[in-house]
GROMACS .gro file of C-alpha atoms in nm:
model
  482
    1UNK     CA    1   3.549  -0.702  -2.366
    2UNK     CA    2   3.231  -0.544  -2.225
    3UNK     CA    3   2.909  -0.565  -2.421
    4UNK     CA    4   2.740  -0.254  -2.561
    5UNK     CA    5   2.476  -0.252  -2.288
    6UNK     CA    6   2.741  -0.285  -2.019
    7UNK     CA    7   2.937   0.005  -2.166
    8UNK     CA    8   2.623   0.219  -2.164
    9UNK     CA    9   2.546   0.120  -1.806
   10UNK     CA   10   2.900   0.209  -1.699
   11UNK     CA   11   2.865   0.546  -1.874
   12UNK     CA   12   2.545   0.621  -1.680
   13UNK     CA   13   2.709   0.519  -1.353
   14UNK     CA   14   3.015   0.730  -1.432
   15UNK     CA   15   2.798   1.036  -1.498
   16UNK     CA   16   2.617   0.985  -1.167
   17UNK     CA   17   2.941   0.945  -0.974
   18UNK     CA   18   3.097   1.248  -1.143
   19UNK     CA   19   2.794   1.456  -1.047
   20UNK     CA   20   2.811   1.341  -0.685
   21UNK     CA   21   3.184   1.407  -0.676
   22UNK     CA   22   3.137   1.760  -0.808
   23UNK     CA   23   2.862   1.827  -0.553
   24UNK     CA   24   3.089   1.698  -0.276
   25UNK     CA   25   3.360   1.938  -0.387
   26UNK     CA   26   3.122   2.234  -0.392
   27UNK     CA   27   3.006   2.163  -0.037
   28UNK     CA   28   3.342   2.291   0.085
   29UNK     CA   29   3.395   2.667   0.100
   30UNK     CA   30   3.768   2.742   0.096
   31UNK     CA   31   3.862   3.075   0.251
   32UNK     CA   32   4.178   3.136   0.050
   33UNK     CA   33   4.139   3.273  -0.303
   34UNK     CA   34   4.389   3.028  -0.450
   35UNK     CA   35   4.210   2.732  -0.293
   36UNK     CA   36   3.874   2.851  -0.429
   37UNK     CA   37   4.017   2.885  -0.779
   38UNK     CA   38   4.172   2.539  -0.758
   39UNK     CA   39   3.836   2.399  -0.648
   40UNK     CA   40   3.661   2.565  -0.942
   41UNK     CA   41   3.912   2.421  -1.187
   42UNK     CA   42   3.860   2.073  -1.044
   43UNK     CA   43   3.481   2.102  -1.063
   44UNK     CA   44   3.507   2.242  -1.415
   45UNK     CA   45   3.719   1.942  -1.514
   46UNK     CA   46   3.458   1.705  -1.370
   47UNK     CA   47   3.181   1.887  -1.558
   48UNK     CA   48   3.379   1.864  -1.882
   49UNK     CA   49   3.436   1.493  -1.826
   50UNK     CA   50   3.064   1.446  -1.757
   51UNK     CA   51   2.976   1.623  -2.082
   52UNK     CA   52   3.218   1.409  -2.281
   53UNK     CA   53   3.075   1.092  -2.123
   54UNK     CA   54   2.719   1.205  -2.202
   55UNK     CA   55   2.808   1.280  -2.564
   56UNK     CA   56   2.972   0.939  -2.599
   57UNK     CA   57   2.665   0.776  -2.446
   58UNK     CA   58   2.428   0.957  -2.685
   59UNK     CA   59   2.636   0.840  -2.980
   60UNK     CA   60   2.621   0.484  -2.849
   61UNK     CA   61   2.244   0.504  -2.794
   62UNK     CA   62   2.196   0.614  -3.155
   63UNK     CA   63   2.338   0.269  -3.239
   64UNK     CA   64   2.510   0.358  -3.569
   65UNK     CA   65   2.652   0.004  -3.608
   66UNK     CA   66   2.340  -0.181  -3.494
   67UNK     CA   67   2.528  -0.357  -3.211
   68UNK     CA   68   2.280  -0.251  -2.941
   69UNK     CA   69   1.984  -0.375  -3.144
   70UNK     CA   70   2.156  -0.707  -3.213
   71UNK     CA   71   2.238  -0.756  -2.846
   72UNK     CA   72   1.881  -0.679  -2.739
   73UNK     CA   73   1.750  -0.928  -2.993
   74UNK     CA   74   1.979  -1.197  -2.851
   75UNK     CA   75   1.858  -1.126  -2.498
   76UNK     CA   76   1.489  -1.139  -2.593
   77UNK     CA   77   1.495  -1.405  -2.865
   78UNK     CA   78   1.414  -1.774  -2.850
   79UNK     CA   79   1.772  -1.862  -2.750
   80UNK     CA   80   1.803  -1.604  -2.475
   81UNK     CA   81   1.898  -1.856  -2.205
   82UNK     CA   82   2.144  -2.031  -2.432
   83UNK     CA   83   2.313  -1.698  -2.502
   84UNK     CA   84   2.309  -1.610  -2.132
   85UNK     CA   85   2.485  -1.929  -2.026
   86UNK     CA   86   2.734  -1.894  -2.310
   87UNK     CA   87   2.825  -1.546  -2.183
   88UNK     CA   88   2.848  -1.676  -1.827
   89UNK     CA   89   3.080  -1.955  -1.942
   90UNK     CA   90   3.306  -1.703  -2.120
   91UNK     CA   91   3.329  -1.493  -1.804
   92UNK     CA   92   3.417  -1.792  -1.587
   93UNK     CA   93   3.676  -1.914  -1.837
   94UNK     CA   94   3.834  -1.568  -1.847
   95UNK     CA   95   3.870  -1.547  -1.468
   96UNK     CA   96   3.991  -1.907  -1.456
   97UNK     CA   97   4.272  -1.820  -1.697
   98UNK     CA   98   4.360  -1.497  -1.515
   99UNK     CA   99   4.284  -1.561  -1.147
  100UNK     CA  100   4.528  -1.296  -1.018
  101UNK     CA  101   4.405  -1.008  -1.232
  102UNK     CA  102   4.313  -0.718  -1.000
  103UNK     CA  103   3.956  -0.593  -0.992
  104UNK     CA  104   3.910  -0.222  -1.065
  105UNK     CA  105   3.572  -0.114  -0.928
  106UNK     CA  106   3.441   0.225  -1.028
  107UNK     CA  107   3.448   0.338  -0.665
  108UNK     CA  108   3.827   0.360  -0.687
  109UNK     CA  109   3.814   0.561  -1.007
  110UNK     CA  110   3.572   0.816  -0.859
  111UNK     CA  111   3.689   0.838  -0.502
  112UNK     CA  112   3.581   1.094  -0.245
  113UNK     CA  113   3.658   1.457  -0.307
  114UNK     CA  114   3.893   1.470  -0.007
  115UNK     CA  115   4.103   1.190  -0.155
  116UNK     CA  116   4.146   1.345  -0.500
  117UNK     CA  117   4.507   1.432  -0.579
  118UNK     CA  118   4.574   1.804  -0.584
  119UNK     CA  119   4.826   1.957  -0.824
  120UNK     CA  120   4.975   2.251  -0.635
  121UNK     CA  121   5.153   2.375  -0.947
  122UNK     CA  122   4.834   2.388  -1.157
  123UNK     CA  123   4.765   2.758  -1.103
  124UNK     CA  124   5.132   2.852  -1.123
  125UNK     CA  125   5.147   2.721  -1.479
  126UNK     CA  126   4.820   2.888  -1.581
  127UNK     CA  127   4.890   3.250  -1.485
  128UNK     CA  128   5.171   3.497  -1.525
  129UNK     CA  129   5.309   3.690  -1.230
  130UNK     CA  130   5.129   4.006  -1.341
  131UNK     CA  131   4.792   3.827  -1.346
  132UNK     CA  132   4.832   3.709  -0.984
  133UNK     CA  133   4.619   3.395  -1.025
  134UNK     CA  134   4.344   3.571  -1.220
  135UNK     CA  135   4.302   3.876  -0.999
  136UNK     CA  136   4.434   4.107  -1.272
  137UNK     CA  137   4.475   4.103  -1.649
  138UNK     CA  138   4.810   4.134  -1.825
  139UNK     CA  139   4.763   4.331  -2.148
  140UNK     CA  140   5.120   4.462  -2.182
  141UNK     CA  141   5.198   4.254  -2.492
  142UNK     CA  142   4.869   4.355  -2.654
  143UNK     CA  143   4.930   4.720  -2.568
  144UNK     CA  144   5.264   4.696  -2.746
  145UNK     CA  145   5.089   4.555  -3.054
  146UNK     CA  146   4.833   4.835  -3.037
  147UNK     CA  147   5.082   5.122  -3.024
  148UNK     CA  148   5.258   4.981  -3.332
  149UNK     CA  149   4.943   5.001  -3.544
  150UNK     CA  150   4.921   5.287  -3.792
  151UNK     CA  151   4.667   5.570  -3.783
  152UNK     CA  152   4.542   5.485  -3.433
  153UNK     CA  153   4.537   5.711  -3.124
  154UNK     CA  154   4.823   5.650  -2.884
  155UNK     CA  155   4.741   5.559  -2.523
  156UNK     CA  156   4.946   5.488  -2.216
  157UNK     CA  157   4.896   5.146  -2.060
  158UNK     CA  158   4.658   5.282  -1.796
  159UNK     CA  159   4.454   5.465  -2.059
  160UNK     CA  160   4.463   5.154  -2.279
  161UNK     CA  161   4.290   4.955  -2.003
  162UNK     CA  162   4.001   5.202  -2.026
  163UNK     CA  163   3.986   5.240  -2.404
  164UNK     CA  164   4.099   4.911  -2.559
  165UNK     CA  165   3.735   4.827  -2.641
  166UNK     CA  166   3.660   5.170  -2.795
  167UNK     CA  167   3.711   5.033  -3.145
  168UNK     CA  168   3.412   5.204  -3.305
  169UNK     CA  169   3.606   5.532  -3.314
  170UNK     CA  170   3.870   5.385  -3.545
  171UNK     CA  171   3.799   5.460  -3.915
  172UNK     CA  172   3.729   5.161  -4.137
  173UNK     CA  173   4.019   5.256  -4.365
  174UNK     CA  174   4.265   5.194  -4.079
  175UNK     CA  175   4.133   4.842  -4.009
  176UNK     CA  176   4.384   4.652  -4.221
  177UNK     CA  177   4.537   4.304  -4.197
  178UNK     CA  178   4.772   4.408  -3.915
  179UNK     CA  179   4.476   4.546  -3.721
  180UNK     CA  180   4.290   4.217  -3.768
  181UNK     CA  181   4.589   4.022  -3.631
  182UNK     CA  182   4.584   4.248  -3.326
  183UNK     CA  183   4.211   4.180  -3.277
  184UNK     CA  184   4.266   3.805  -3.304
  185UNK     CA  185   4.540   3.822  -3.039
  186UNK     CA  186   4.321   4.037  -2.812
  187UNK     CA  187   4.012   3.814  -2.832
  188UNK     CA  188   4.226   3.502  -2.788
  189UNK     CA  189   4.381   3.641  -2.470
  190UNK     CA  190   4.052   3.760  -2.318
  191UNK     CA  191   3.883   3.427  -2.395
  192UNK     CA  192   4.173   3.236  -2.242
  193UNK     CA  193   4.184   3.459  -1.936
  194UNK     CA  194   3.816   3.401  -1.858
  195UNK     CA  195   3.868   3.027  -1.905
  196UNK     CA  196   4.160   3.030  -1.661
  197UNK     CA  197   4.035   3.282  -1.405
  198UNK     CA  198   3.664   3.187  -1.409
  199UNK     CA  199   3.650   2.816  -1.496
  200UNK     CA  200   3.286   2.786  -1.382
  201UNK     CA  201   3.165   3.063  -1.615
  202UNK     CA  202   2.948   2.937  -1.904
  203UNK     CA  203   3.147   3.073  -2.196
  204UNK     CA  204   2.945   2.877  -2.454
  205UNK     CA  205   2.620   3.052  -2.359
  206UNK     CA  206   2.801   3.386  -2.342
  207UNK     CA  207   2.945   3.328  -2.691
  208UNK     CA  208   2.606   3.229  -2.835
  209UNK     CA  209   2.442   3.542  -2.693
  210UNK     CA  210   2.719   3.763  -2.830
  211UNK     CA  211   2.691   3.596  -3.171
  212UNK     CA  212   2.312   3.637  -3.188
  213UNK     CA  213   2.334   4.002  -3.081
  214UNK     CA  214   2.599   4.075  -3.341
  215UNK     CA  215   2.412   3.898  -3.623
  216UNK     CA  216   2.101   4.108  -3.564
  217UNK     CA  217   2.303   4.431  -3.546
  218UNK     CA  218   2.500   4.347  -3.862
  219UNK     CA  219   2.188   4.278  -4.065
  220UNK     CA  220   2.044   4.616  -3.967
  221UNK     CA  221   2.382   4.788  -4.008
  222UNK     CA  222   2.375   4.909  -3.648
  223UNK     CA  223   2.709   4.767  -3.531
  224UNK     CA  224   2.906   5.054  -3.370
  225UNK     CA  225   3.164   5.182  -3.617
  226UNK     CA  226   3.018   4.988  -3.911
  227UNK     CA  227   2.697   5.174  -3.993
  228UNK     CA  228   2.849   5.299  -4.323
  229UNK     CA  229   3.006   4.970  -4.428
  230UNK     CA  230   2.806   4.956  -4.753
  231UNK     CA  231   2.978   5.271  -4.874
  232UNK     CA  232   3.316   5.103  -4.822
  233UNK     CA  233   3.224   4.800  -5.028
  234UNK     CA  234   3.265   5.007  -5.345
  235UNK     CA  235   3.042   5.083  -5.643
  236UNK     CA  236   3.042   4.910  -5.985
  237UNK     CA  237   3.209   5.220  -6.137
  238UNK     CA  238   3.517   5.161  -5.918
  239UNK     CA  239   3.563   4.796  -6.019
  240UNK     CA  240   3.866   4.711  -6.234
  241UNK     CA  241   3.768   4.437  -6.482
  242UNK     CA  242   4.125   4.377  -6.593
  243UNK     CA  243   4.262   4.320  -6.241
  244UNK     CA  244   3.931   4.196  -6.095
  245UNK     CA  245   3.974   4.429  -5.799
  246UNK     CA  246   3.719   4.647  -5.622
  247UNK     CA  247   3.814   4.999  -5.509
  248UNK     CA  248   3.639   5.218  -5.257
  249UNK     CA  249   3.784   5.563  -5.325
  250UNK     CA  250   3.786   5.731  -5.664
  251UNK     CA  251   4.136   5.879  -5.641
  252UNK     CA  252   4.283   5.540  -5.553
  253UNK     CA  253   4.106   5.389  -5.854
  254UNK     CA  254   4.237   5.667  -6.082
  255UNK     CA  255   4.592   5.612  -5.958
  256UNK     CA  256   4.554   5.240  -6.015
  257UNK     CA  257   4.465   5.299  -6.383
  258UNK     CA  258   4.809   5.455  -6.441
  259UNK     CA  259   5.004   5.166  -6.289
  260UNK     CA  260   5.208   4.939  -6.516
  261UNK     CA  261   5.049   4.627  -6.368
  262UNK     CA  262   4.702   4.750  -6.461
  263UNK     CA  263   4.805   4.852  -6.814
  264UNK     CA  264   4.956   4.510  -6.871
  265UNK     CA  265   4.640   4.339  -6.743
  266UNK     CA  266   4.420   4.571  -6.954
  267UNK     CA  267   4.621   4.491  -7.269
  268UNK     CA  268   4.589   4.120  -7.197
  269UNK     CA  269   4.213   4.161  -7.148
  270UNK     CA  270   4.178   4.354  -7.475
  271UNK     CA  271   4.354   4.076  -7.669
  272UNK     CA  272   4.096   3.824  -7.551
  273UNK     CA  273   3.751   3.782  -7.706
  274UNK     CA  274   3.472   3.983  -7.544
  275UNK     CA  275   3.353   3.808  -7.230
  276UNK     CA  276   3.007   3.756  -7.099
  277UNK     CA  277   2.873   4.058  -6.904
  278UNK     CA  278   2.686   3.831  -6.664
  279UNK     CA  279   3.005   3.643  -6.585
  280UNK     CA  280   3.185   3.970  -6.511
  281UNK     CA  281   2.902   4.079  -6.282
  282UNK     CA  282   2.924   3.746  -6.103
  283UNK     CA  283   3.297   3.794  -6.046
  284UNK     CA  284   3.242   4.150  -5.924
  285UNK     CA  285   2.968   4.046  -5.682
  286UNK     CA  286   3.185   3.763  -5.557
  287UNK     CA  287   3.466   4.010  -5.485
  288UNK     CA  288   3.220   4.239  -5.307
  289UNK     CA  289   3.089   3.948  -5.099
  290UNK     CA  290   3.443   3.846  -5.010
  291UNK     CA  291   3.522   4.199  -4.894
  292UNK     CA  292   3.201   4.212  -4.690
  293UNK     CA  293   3.291   3.885  -4.517
  294UNK     CA  294   3.632   4.027  -4.428
  295UNK     CA  295   3.470   4.337  -4.280
  296UNK     CA  296   3.215   4.123  -4.096
  297UNK     CA  297   3.488   3.915  -3.933
  298UNK     CA  298   3.664   4.228  -3.808
  299UNK     CA  299   3.335   4.377  -3.683
  300UNK     CA  300   3.249   4.051  -3.505
  301UNK     CA  301   3.580   4.047  -3.319
  302UNK     CA  302   3.532   4.410  -3.219
  303UNK     CA  303   3.187   4.327  -3.083
  304UNK     CA  304   3.334   4.031  -2.895
  305UNK     CA  305   3.599   4.254  -2.737
  306UNK     CA  306   3.325   4.487  -2.610
  307UNK     CA  307   3.134   4.192  -2.462
  308UNK     CA  308   3.449   4.061  -2.294
  309UNK     CA  309   3.527   4.403  -2.148
  310UNK     CA  310   3.176   4.437  -2.003
  311UNK     CA  311   3.214   4.099  -1.836
  312UNK     CA  312   3.563   4.176  -1.701
  313UNK     CA  313   3.481   4.525  -1.574
  314UNK     CA  314   3.559   4.443  -1.205
  315UNK     CA  315   3.888   4.275  -1.301
  316UNK     CA  316   3.992   4.568  -1.520
  317UNK     CA  317   3.910   4.815  -1.242
  318UNK     CA  318   4.116   4.609  -0.996
  319UNK     CA  319   4.403   4.592  -1.247
  320UNK     CA  320   4.408   4.967  -1.295
  321UNK     CA  321   4.391   5.027  -0.920
  322UNK     CA  322   4.677   4.782  -0.864
  323UNK     CA  323   4.898   4.952  -1.125
  324UNK     CA  324   4.830   5.298  -0.983
  325UNK     CA  325   4.910   5.170  -0.634
  326UNK     CA  326   5.237   5.011  -0.747
  327UNK     CA  327   5.346   5.336  -0.910
  328UNK     CA  328   5.347   5.500  -0.567
  329UNK     CA  329   5.562   5.229  -0.400
  330UNK     CA  330   5.934   5.249  -0.346
  331UNK     CA  331   6.172   4.978  -0.465
  332UNK     CA  332   6.198   4.816  -0.122
  333UNK     CA  333   5.819   4.815  -0.084
  334UNK     CA  334   5.783   4.650  -0.424
  335UNK     CA  335   6.031   4.379  -0.327
  336UNK     CA  336   5.848   4.318   0.002
  337UNK     CA  337   5.520   4.290  -0.185
  338UNK     CA  338   5.666   4.038  -0.432
  339UNK     CA  339   5.789   3.826  -0.140
  340UNK     CA  340   5.443   3.844   0.019
  341UNK     CA  341   5.273   3.738  -0.306
  342UNK     CA  342   5.507   3.440  -0.342
  343UNK     CA  343   5.439   3.323   0.015
  344UNK     CA  344   5.169   3.056   0.060
  345UNK     CA  345   4.834   3.170   0.192
  346UNK     CA  346   4.777   3.079   0.554
  347UNK     CA  347   4.442   2.999   0.703
  348UNK     CA  348   4.369   2.997   1.073
  349UNK     CA  349   4.311   2.638   1.184
  350UNK     CA  350   4.051   2.745   1.442
  351UNK     CA  351   3.847   2.922   1.175
  352UNK     CA  352   3.887   2.644   0.923
  353UNK     CA  353   3.759   2.389   1.175
  354UNK     CA  354   3.436   2.585   1.200
  355UNK     CA  355   3.387   2.556   0.826
  356UNK     CA  356   3.382   2.177   0.818
  357UNK     CA  357   3.082   2.005   0.669
  358UNK     CA  358   2.773   2.046   0.889
  359UNK     CA  359   2.578   1.730   0.966
  360UNK     CA  360   2.220   1.820   0.874
  361UNK     CA  361   2.028   1.508   0.764
  362UNK     CA  362   1.685   1.668   0.834
  363UNK     CA  363   1.761   1.968   0.609
  364UNK     CA  364   1.685   2.210   0.893
  365UNK     CA  365   1.723   2.587   0.831
  366UNK     CA  366   2.047   2.745   0.946
  367UNK     CA  367   2.053   2.985   1.237
  368UNK     CA  368   2.252   3.305   1.288
  369UNK     CA  369   2.563   3.100   1.371
  370UNK     CA  370   2.549   2.903   1.048
  371UNK     CA  371   2.438   2.583   1.222
  372UNK     CA  372   2.101   2.402   1.197
  373UNK     CA  373   1.837   2.527   1.440
  374UNK     CA  374   1.701   2.280   1.701
  375UNK     CA  375   1.432   2.045   1.578
  376UNK     CA  376   1.185   2.153   1.851
  377UNK     CA  377   1.218   2.514   1.735
  378UNK     CA  378   1.165   2.398   1.378
  379UNK     CA  379   0.837   2.229   1.481
  380UNK     CA  380   0.728   2.518   1.707
  381UNK     CA  381   0.735   2.771   1.423
  382UNK     CA  382   0.583   2.527   1.177
  383UNK     CA  383   0.875   2.562   0.937
  384UNK     CA  384   0.790   2.226   0.785
  385UNK     CA  385   0.451   2.351   0.660
  386UNK     CA  386   0.451   2.473   0.301
  387UNK     CA  387   0.243   2.772   0.189
  388UNK     CA  388   0.218   2.824  -0.186
  389UNK     CA  389   0.123   3.158  -0.343
  390UNK     CA  390   0.001   3.155  -0.704
  391UNK     CA  391   0.034   3.534  -0.730
  392UNK     CA  392   0.407   3.500  -0.653
  393UNK     CA  393   0.452   3.247  -0.933
  394UNK     CA  394   0.371   2.944  -0.713
  395UNK     CA  395   0.658   3.035  -0.481
  396UNK     CA  396   0.657   2.819  -0.165
  397UNK     CA  397   0.702   2.979   0.178
  398UNK     CA  398   0.810   2.764   0.471
  399UNK     CA  399   0.624   2.847   0.790
  400UNK     CA  400   0.330   3.070   0.878
  401UNK     CA  401   0.546   3.366   0.978
  402UNK     CA  402   0.727   3.382   0.644
  403UNK     CA  403   0.394   3.339   0.464
  404UNK     CA  404   0.231   3.633   0.646
  405UNK     CA  405   0.536   3.853   0.598
  406UNK     CA  406   0.555   3.791   0.223
  407UNK     CA  407   0.233   3.986   0.150
  408UNK     CA  408   0.426   4.312   0.197
  409UNK     CA  409   0.742   4.196   0.021
  410UNK     CA  410   0.851   4.280  -0.333
  411UNK     CA  411   0.761   3.946  -0.495
  412UNK     CA  412   0.394   3.957  -0.393
  413UNK     CA  413   0.369   4.332  -0.463
  414UNK     CA  414   0.512   4.276  -0.811
  415UNK     CA  415   0.262   3.997  -0.877
  416UNK     CA  416  -0.029   4.218  -0.771
  417UNK     CA  417   0.103   4.501  -0.988
  418UNK     CA  418   0.114   4.267  -1.290
  419UNK     CA  419  -0.253   4.184  -1.224
  420UNK     CA  420  -0.340   4.554  -1.206
  421UNK     CA  421  -0.458   4.525  -0.845
  422UNK     CA  422  -0.338   4.745  -0.555
  423UNK     CA  423  -0.157   4.553  -0.283
  424UNK     CA  424  -0.381   4.672   0.003
  425UNK     CA  425  -0.487   4.505   0.329
  426UNK     CA  426  -0.813   4.395   0.168
  427UNK     CA  427  -0.615   4.133  -0.025
  428UNK     CA  428  -0.431   3.989   0.274
  429UNK     CA  429  -0.434   3.608   0.276
  430UNK     CA  430  -0.539   3.601  -0.092
  431UNK     CA  431  -0.301   3.372  -0.283
  432UNK     CA  432  -0.505   3.265  -0.588
  433UNK     CA  433  -0.514   3.486  -0.896
  434UNK     CA  434  -0.881   3.412  -0.958
  435UNK     CA  435  -0.975   3.502  -0.598
  436UNK     CA  436  -0.783   3.829  -0.618
  437UNK     CA  437  -0.950   3.928  -0.945
  438UNK     CA  438  -1.296   3.840  -0.811
  439UNK     CA  439  -1.243   4.043  -0.495
  440UNK     CA  440  -1.107   4.337  -0.695
  441UNK     CA  441  -1.418   4.332  -0.918
  442UNK     CA  442  -1.640   4.345  -0.607
  443UNK     CA  443  -1.438   4.633  -0.462
  444UNK     CA  444  -1.468   4.829  -0.785
  445UNK     CA  445  -1.843   4.762  -0.801
  446UNK     CA  446  -1.897   4.885  -0.446
  447UNK     CA  447  -1.691   5.196  -0.513
  448UNK     CA  448  -1.897   5.269  -0.825
  449UNK     CA  449  -2.225   5.213  -0.640
  450UNK     CA  450  -2.141   5.450  -0.361
  451UNK     CA  451  -1.975   5.708  -0.581
  452UNK     CA  452  -2.087   6.052  -0.696
  453UNK     CA  453  -2.373   6.055  -0.953
  454UNK     CA  454  -2.421   6.399  -1.114
  455UNK     CA  455  -2.786   6.350  -1.213
  456UNK     CA  456  -2.888   6.262  -0.854
  457UNK     CA  457  -2.629   6.435  -0.635
  458UNK     CA  458  -2.572   6.763  -0.819
  459UNK     CA  459  -2.799   7.042  -0.688
  460UNK     CA  460  -2.932   7.360  -0.854
  461UNK     CA  461  -3.114   7.665  -0.714
  462UNK     CA  462  -3.393   7.850  -0.900
  463UNK     CA  463  -3.468   8.224  -0.888
  464UNK     CA  464  -3.688   8.183  -0.582
  465UNK     CA  465  -3.419   8.001  -0.386
  466UNK     CA  466  -3.561   7.651  -0.417
  467UNK     CA  467  -3.294   7.374  -0.419
  468UNK     CA  468  -3.356   7.113  -0.688
  469UNK     CA  469  -3.170   6.811  -0.818
  470UNK     CA  470  -3.010   6.840  -1.157
  471UNK     CA  471  -3.264   6.607  -1.322
  472UNK     CA  472  -3.563   6.799  -1.174
  473UNK     CA  473  -3.411   7.133  -1.264
  474UNK     CA  474  -3.354   7.033  -1.628
  475UNK     CA  475  -3.710   6.891  -1.658
  476UNK     CA  476  -3.865   7.216  -1.529
  477UNK     CA  477  -3.643   7.421  -1.759
  478UNK     CA  478  -3.759   7.223  -2.063
  479UNK     CA  479  -4.124   7.274  -1.958
  480UNK     CA  480  -4.070   7.649  -1.915
  481UNK     CA  481  -4.184   7.646  -1.554
  482UNK     CA  482  -3.875   7.825  -1.421
   0.00000   0.00000   0.00000
């Protein structure tokens, strides 16, 4: 059995090999859509395995059982050599007893990306025929659930694709338990579709952002369709003490008072000793809180549906276009299309050969043909020289030509605008923020010095036709000499 330190070392090595394997996979650029999706699923699986290994390693480093600490003490204590030779003896004895046991190096476990087994049926089991490997969504079952809900507008399937996230228009009274089940099914499908069709998409970050946005909107009662939720939580006057039930509408509460169940509960309550008013208020507030949590859960799922729809806008547009196109096809054309979809995607061998990995150990820039430029051309243009610009956020430009061109590009112009300085030719070659501000101060000072001064440059004419400066004219006027 491996020691704790050896297990931790193997975990670190496994994470490094998984990262290299994922990078090796991403270096390939498959032309076929199905191949690209398969590649993304494989890389996503490697990333998930890396995360699990890292979490296991962090737990081991926390040393909850003290095994790591004990092993380190043995290795650094007074008997460290005795313990070392004892471990060595155990290893030799083990291999002496089992000389034919095969060795399983980690290189075999994390082989090259080209040697990884490929499951051709992986995508076939993930998607339905209508989804076509994630190109389109299949909301037919959810549309059927929707049209069976009460008090909701009816939509055709095409209209449903446009309006399934318009849930704010539905009145709160119609959002019952059946409606909540529909929302759960809808969010579950959309979440699963993104996981299957876009395996590299960071759903955790997306979910956290959606949750934070919803929490803020709920606290301020600005969630679409739920701005009047407080009015639907009911008032104390509409609370039935006997049945411990909160009502929202007065006529429903009045009808409830005439029911046999309520009268029986009221008689039972009257036969009991008078209860504590504070206890009754506590029960009523608890019921109100429970109802608010139910409303909040429904509102959260509605908000999540809107977020999912915004993310899947291109897929939904493609789905609608595909359905409209199929509606114009004849039966024979539909059958031909189904046969074409079932056929494997073919890639031209000549084109695929050009997309093999490019040998580029010097990290040279790629030319117009997608291949590294010659090294002499790289040296001629000085593309190995780095030019850093602090105004551009310390962005590094490779080569003098790119550096000179960047002064008129958007990044440098935006940086100058943030500093409040015009991006004119006077500031060419200026890359430091302090230098730009100093030069701008000098430019402003020179403009002020050479500008128009009313007291010296403004001229007046007296009654005799003499031209005087403004200051002289005002002095003579005060002295009464004009």
